[in-house]
mmCIF file of N, CA and C in Angstrom:
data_model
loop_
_atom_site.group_PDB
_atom_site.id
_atom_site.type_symbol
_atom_site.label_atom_id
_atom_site.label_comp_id
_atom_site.label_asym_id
_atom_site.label_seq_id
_atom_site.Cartn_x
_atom_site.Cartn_y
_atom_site.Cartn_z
ATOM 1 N N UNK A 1 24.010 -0.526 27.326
ATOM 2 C CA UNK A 1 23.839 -0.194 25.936
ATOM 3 C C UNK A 1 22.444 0.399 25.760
ATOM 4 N N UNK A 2 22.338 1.398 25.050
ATOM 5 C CA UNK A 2 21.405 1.966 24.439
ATOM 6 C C UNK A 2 20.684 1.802 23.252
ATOM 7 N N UNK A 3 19.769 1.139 23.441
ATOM 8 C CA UNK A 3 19.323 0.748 22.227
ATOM 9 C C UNK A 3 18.005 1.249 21.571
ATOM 10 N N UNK A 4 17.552 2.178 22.072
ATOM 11 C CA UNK A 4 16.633 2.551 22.147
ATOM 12 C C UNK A 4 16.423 3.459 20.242
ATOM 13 N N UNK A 5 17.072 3.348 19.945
ATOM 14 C CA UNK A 5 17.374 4.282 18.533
ATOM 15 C C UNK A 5 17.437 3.250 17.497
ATOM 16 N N UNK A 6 17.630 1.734 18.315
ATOM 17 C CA UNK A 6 17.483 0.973 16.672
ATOM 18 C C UNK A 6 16.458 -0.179 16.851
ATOM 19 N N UNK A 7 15.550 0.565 15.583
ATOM 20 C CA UNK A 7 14.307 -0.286 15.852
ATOM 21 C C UNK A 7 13.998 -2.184 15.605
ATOM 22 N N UNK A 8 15.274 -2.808 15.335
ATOM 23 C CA UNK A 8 14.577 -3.444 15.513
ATOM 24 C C UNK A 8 15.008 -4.730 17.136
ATOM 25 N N UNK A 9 15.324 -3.202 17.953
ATOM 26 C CA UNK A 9 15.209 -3.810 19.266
ATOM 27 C C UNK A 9 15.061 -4.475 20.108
ATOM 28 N N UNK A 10 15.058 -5.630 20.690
ATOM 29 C CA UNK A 10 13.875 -6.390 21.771
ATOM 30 C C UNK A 10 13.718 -5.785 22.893
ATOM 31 N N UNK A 11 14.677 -4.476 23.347
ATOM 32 C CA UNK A 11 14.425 -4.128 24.505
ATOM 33 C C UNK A 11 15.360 -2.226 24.474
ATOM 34 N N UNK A 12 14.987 -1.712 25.033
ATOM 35 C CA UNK A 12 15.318 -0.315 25.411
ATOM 36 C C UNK A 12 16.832 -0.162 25.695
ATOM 37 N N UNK A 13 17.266 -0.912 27.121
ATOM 38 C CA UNK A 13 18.753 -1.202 27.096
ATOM 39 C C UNK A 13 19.159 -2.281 27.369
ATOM 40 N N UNK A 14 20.409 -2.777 27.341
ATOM 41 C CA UNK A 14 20.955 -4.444 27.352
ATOM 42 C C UNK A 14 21.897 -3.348 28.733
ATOM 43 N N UNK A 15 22.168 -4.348 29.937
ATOM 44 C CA UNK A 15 23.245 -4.054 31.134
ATOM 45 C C UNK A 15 23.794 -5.341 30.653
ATOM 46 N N UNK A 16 25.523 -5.286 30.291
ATOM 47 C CA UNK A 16 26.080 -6.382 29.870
ATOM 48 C C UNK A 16 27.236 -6.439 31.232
ATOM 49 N N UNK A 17 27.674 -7.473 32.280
ATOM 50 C CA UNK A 17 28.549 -7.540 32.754
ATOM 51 C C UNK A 17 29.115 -8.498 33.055
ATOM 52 N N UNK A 18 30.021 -9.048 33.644
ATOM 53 C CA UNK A 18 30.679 -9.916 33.579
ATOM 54 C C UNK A 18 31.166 -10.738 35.181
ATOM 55 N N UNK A 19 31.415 -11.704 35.250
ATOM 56 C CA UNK A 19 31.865 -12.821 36.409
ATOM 57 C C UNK A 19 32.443 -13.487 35.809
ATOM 58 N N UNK A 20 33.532 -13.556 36.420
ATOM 59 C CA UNK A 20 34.618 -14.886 36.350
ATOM 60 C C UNK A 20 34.614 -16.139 36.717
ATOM 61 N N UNK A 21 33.833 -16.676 37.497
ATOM 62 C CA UNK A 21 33.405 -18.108 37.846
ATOM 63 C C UNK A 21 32.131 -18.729 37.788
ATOM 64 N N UNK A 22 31.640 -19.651 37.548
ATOM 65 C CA UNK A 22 29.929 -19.795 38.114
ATOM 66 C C UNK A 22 29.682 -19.068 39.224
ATOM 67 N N UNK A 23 30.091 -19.290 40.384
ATOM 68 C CA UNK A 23 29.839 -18.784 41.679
ATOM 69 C C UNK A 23 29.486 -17.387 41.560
ATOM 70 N N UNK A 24 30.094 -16.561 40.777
ATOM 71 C CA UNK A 24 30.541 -14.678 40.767
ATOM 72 C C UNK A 24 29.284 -14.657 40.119
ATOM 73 N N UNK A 25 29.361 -15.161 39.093
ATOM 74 C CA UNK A 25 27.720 -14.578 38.131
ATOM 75 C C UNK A 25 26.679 -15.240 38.673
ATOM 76 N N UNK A 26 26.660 -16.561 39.568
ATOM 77 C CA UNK A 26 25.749 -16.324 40.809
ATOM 78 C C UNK A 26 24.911 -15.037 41.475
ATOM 79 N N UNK A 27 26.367 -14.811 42.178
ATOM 80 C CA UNK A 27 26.646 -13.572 43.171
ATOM 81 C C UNK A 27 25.627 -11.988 42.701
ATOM 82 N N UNK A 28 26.259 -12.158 41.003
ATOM 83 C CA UNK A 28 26.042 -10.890 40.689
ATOM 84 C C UNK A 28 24.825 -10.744 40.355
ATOM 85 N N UNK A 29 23.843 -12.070 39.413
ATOM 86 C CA UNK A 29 22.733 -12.073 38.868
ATOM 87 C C UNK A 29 21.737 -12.025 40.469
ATOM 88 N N UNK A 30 21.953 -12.355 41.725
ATOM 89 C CA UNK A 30 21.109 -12.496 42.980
ATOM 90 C C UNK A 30 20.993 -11.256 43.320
ATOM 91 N N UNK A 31 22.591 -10.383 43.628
ATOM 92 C CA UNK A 31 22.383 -9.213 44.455
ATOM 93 C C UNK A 31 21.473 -8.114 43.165
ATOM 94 N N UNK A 32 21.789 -8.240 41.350
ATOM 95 C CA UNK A 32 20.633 -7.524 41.088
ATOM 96 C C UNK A 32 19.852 -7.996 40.421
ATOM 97 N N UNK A 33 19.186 -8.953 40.993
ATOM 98 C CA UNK A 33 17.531 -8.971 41.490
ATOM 99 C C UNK A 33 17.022 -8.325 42.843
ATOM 100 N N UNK A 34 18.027 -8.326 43.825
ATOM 101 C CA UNK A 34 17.763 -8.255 44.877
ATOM 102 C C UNK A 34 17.466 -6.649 44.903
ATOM 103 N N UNK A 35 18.175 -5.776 44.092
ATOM 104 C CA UNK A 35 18.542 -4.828 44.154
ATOM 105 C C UNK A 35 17.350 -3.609 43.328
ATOM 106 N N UNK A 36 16.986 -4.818 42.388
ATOM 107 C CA UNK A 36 15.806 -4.078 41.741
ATOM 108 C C UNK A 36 14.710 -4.463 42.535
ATOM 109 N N UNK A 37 14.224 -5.565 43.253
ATOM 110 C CA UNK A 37 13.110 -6.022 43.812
ATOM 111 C C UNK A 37 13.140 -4.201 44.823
ATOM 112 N N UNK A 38 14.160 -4.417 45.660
ATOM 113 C CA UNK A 38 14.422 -3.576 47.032
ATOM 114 C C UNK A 38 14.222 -1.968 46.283
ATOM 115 N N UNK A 39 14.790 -1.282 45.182
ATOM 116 C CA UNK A 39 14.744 -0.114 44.482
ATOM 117 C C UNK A 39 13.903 -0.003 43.961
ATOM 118 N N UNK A 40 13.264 -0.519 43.110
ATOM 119 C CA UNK A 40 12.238 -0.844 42.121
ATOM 120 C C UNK A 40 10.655 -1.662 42.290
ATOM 121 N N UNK A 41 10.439 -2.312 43.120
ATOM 122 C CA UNK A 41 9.737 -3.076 43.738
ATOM 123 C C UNK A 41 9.328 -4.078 42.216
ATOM 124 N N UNK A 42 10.155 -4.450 41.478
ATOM 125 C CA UNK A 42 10.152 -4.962 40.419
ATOM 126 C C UNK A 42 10.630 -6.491 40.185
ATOM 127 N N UNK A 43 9.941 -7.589 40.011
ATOM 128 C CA UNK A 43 10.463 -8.706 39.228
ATOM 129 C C UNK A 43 10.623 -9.135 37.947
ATOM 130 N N UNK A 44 11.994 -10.008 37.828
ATOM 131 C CA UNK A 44 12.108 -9.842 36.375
ATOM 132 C C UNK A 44 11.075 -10.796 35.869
ATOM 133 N N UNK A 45 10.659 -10.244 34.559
ATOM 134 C CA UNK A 45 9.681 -10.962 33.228
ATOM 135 C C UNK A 45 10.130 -12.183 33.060
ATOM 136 N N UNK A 46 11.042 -12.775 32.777
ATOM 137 C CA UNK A 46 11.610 -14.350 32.714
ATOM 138 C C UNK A 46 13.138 -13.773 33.061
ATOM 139 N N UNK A 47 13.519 -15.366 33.287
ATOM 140 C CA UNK A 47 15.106 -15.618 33.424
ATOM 141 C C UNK A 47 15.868 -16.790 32.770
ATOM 142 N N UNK A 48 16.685 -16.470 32.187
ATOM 143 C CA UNK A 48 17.572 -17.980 31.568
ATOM 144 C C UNK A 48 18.761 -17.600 32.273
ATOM 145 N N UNK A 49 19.342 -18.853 32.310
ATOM 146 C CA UNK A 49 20.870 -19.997 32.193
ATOM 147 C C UNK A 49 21.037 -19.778 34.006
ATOM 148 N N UNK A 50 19.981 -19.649 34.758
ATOM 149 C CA UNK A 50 20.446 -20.203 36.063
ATOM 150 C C UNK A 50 21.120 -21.454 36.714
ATOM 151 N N UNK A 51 20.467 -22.761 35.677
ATOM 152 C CA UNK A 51 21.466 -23.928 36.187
ATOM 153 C C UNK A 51 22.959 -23.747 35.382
ATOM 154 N N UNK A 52 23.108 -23.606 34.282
ATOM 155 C CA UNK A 52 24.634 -23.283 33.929
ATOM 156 C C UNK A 52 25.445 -22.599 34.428
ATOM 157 N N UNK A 53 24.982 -21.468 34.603
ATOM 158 C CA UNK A 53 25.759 -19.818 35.294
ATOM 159 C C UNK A 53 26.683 -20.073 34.567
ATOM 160 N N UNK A 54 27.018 -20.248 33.064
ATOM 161 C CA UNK A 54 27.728 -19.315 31.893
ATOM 162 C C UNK A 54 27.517 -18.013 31.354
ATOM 163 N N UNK A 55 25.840 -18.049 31.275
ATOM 164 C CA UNK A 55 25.181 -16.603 31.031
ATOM 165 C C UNK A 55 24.098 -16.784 31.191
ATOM 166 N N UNK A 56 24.049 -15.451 32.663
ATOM 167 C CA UNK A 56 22.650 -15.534 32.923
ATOM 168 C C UNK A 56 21.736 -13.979 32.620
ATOM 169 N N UNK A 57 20.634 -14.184 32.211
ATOM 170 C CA UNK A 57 20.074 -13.176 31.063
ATOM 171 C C UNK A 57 19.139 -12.965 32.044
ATOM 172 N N UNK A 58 18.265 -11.550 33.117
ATOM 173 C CA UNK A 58 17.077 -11.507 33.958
ATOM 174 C C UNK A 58 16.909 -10.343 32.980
ATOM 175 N N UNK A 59 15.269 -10.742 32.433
ATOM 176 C CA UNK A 59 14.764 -9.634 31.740
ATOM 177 C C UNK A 59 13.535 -9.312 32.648
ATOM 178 N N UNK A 60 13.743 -7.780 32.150
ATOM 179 C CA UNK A 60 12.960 -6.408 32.561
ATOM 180 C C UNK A 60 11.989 -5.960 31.800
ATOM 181 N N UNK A 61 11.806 -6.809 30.651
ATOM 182 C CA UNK A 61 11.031 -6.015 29.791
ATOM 183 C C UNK A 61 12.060 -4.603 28.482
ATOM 184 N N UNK A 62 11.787 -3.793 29.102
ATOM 185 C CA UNK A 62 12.507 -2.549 28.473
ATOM 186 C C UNK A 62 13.903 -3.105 28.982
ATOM 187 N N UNK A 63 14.589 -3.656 30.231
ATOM 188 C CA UNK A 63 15.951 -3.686 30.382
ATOM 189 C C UNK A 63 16.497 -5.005 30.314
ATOM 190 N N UNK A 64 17.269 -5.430 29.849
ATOM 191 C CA UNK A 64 17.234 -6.371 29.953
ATOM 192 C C UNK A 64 18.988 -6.970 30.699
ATOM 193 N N UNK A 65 19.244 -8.014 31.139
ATOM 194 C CA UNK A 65 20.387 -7.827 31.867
ATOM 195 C C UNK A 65 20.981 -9.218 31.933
ATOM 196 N N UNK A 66 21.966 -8.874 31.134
ATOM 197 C CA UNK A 66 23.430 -9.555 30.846
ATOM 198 C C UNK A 66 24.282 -10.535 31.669
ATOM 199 N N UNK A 67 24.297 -11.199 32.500
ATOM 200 C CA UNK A 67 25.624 -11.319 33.118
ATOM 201 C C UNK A 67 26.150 -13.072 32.767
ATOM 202 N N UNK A 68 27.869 -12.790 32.448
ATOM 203 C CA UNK A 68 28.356 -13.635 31.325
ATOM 204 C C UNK A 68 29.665 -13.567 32.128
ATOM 205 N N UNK A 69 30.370 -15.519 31.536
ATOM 206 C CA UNK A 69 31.322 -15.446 32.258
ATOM 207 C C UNK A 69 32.492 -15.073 30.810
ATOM 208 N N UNK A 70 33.500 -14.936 30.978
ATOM 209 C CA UNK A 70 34.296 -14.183 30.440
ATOM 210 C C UNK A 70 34.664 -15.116 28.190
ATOM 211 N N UNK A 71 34.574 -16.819 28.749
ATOM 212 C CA UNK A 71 34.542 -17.184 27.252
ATOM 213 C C UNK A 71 32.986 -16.653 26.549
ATOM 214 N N UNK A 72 31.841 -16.499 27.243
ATOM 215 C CA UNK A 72 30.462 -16.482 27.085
ATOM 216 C C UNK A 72 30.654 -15.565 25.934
ATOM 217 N N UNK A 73 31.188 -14.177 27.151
ATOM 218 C CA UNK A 73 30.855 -13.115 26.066
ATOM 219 C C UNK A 73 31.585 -12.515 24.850
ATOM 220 N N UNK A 74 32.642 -13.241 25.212
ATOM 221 C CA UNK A 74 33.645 -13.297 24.060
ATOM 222 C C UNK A 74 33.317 -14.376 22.687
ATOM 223 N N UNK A 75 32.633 -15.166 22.804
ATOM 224 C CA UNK A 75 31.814 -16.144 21.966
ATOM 225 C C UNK A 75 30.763 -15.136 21.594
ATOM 226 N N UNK A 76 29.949 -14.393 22.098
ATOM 227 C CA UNK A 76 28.478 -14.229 21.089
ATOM 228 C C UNK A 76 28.877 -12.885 20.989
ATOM 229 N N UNK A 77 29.766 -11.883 22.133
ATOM 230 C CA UNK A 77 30.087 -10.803 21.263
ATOM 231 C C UNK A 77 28.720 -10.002 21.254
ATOM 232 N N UNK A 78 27.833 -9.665 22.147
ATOM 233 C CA UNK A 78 26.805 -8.827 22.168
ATOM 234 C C UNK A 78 27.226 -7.633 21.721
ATOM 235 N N UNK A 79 28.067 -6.814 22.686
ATOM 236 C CA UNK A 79 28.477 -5.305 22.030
ATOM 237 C C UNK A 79 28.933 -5.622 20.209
ATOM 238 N N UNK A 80 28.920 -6.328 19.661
ATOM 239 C CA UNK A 80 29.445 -6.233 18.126
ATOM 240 C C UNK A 80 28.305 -6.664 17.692
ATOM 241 N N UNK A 81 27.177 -6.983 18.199
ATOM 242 C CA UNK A 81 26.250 -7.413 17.521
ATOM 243 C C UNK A 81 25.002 -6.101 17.348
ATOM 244 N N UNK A 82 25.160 -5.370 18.363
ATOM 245 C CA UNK A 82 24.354 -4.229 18.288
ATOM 246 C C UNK A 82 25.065 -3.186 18.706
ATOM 247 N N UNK A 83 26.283 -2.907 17.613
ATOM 248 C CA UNK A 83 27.408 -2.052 17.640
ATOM 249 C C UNK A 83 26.667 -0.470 17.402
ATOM 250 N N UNK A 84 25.585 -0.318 16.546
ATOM 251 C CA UNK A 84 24.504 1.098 16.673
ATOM 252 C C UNK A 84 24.348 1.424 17.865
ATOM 253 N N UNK A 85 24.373 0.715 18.841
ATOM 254 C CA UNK A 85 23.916 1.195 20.600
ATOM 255 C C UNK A 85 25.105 2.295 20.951
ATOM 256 N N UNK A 86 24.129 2.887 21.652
ATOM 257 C CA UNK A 86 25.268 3.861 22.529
ATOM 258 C C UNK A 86 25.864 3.267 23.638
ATOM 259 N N UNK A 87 27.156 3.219 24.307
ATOM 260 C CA UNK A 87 27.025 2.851 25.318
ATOM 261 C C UNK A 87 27.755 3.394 25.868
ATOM 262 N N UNK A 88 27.709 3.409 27.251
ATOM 263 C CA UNK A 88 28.214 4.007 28.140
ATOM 264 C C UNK A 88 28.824 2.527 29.401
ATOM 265 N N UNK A 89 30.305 2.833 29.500
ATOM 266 C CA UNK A 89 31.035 1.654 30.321
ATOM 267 C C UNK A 89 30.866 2.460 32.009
ATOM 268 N N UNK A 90 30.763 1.060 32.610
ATOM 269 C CA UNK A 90 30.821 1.436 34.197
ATOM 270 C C UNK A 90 32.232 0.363 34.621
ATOM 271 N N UNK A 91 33.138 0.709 35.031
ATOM 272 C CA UNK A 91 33.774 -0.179 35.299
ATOM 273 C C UNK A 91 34.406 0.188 37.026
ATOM 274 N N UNK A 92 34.168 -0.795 37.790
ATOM 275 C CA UNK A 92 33.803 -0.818 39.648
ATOM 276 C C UNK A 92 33.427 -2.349 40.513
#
């Protein structure tokens, strides 16, 4: 999501994605950290919900990054909450 157009923002873009088990959004929140450390030479600014792995949030500062298990995001509903964003779907 693009958020960059509504000011009252906390961050540039939200990466919202999804895992189906604790284990998966494990999986997914490790390989990108791993992925920005290795591309980016970058660590994230803080991190929440690592002991739950319902939703785990690694912020970037400007990016900030999503990953939610499937009741999570259907409960808070991010894309409807900052429905002004542009977004663009990756689905892979």
């Amino acid at each position: 999501m693009d958020l960059r157009k509504i000011p009252e923002a906390v961050a540039d873009f939200f990466i919202i994605c999804q895992g189906s088990s604790s284990p998966q959004v494990k999986a997914i929140s490790d390989s990108i950290e791993m992925e920005v450390k290795s591309q980016c030479d970058e660590m994230p600014y803080r991190q929440e919900g690592r002991s739950a792995l319902q939703w785990v949030l690694i912020d970037y500062v400007n990016v900030v990054v999503h990953v939610m298990q499937p009741e999570t995001r259907k409960f808070y509903k991010l894309e409807e909450m900052w429905s002004d964003a542009e977004v663009t779907e990756h689905n892979g």
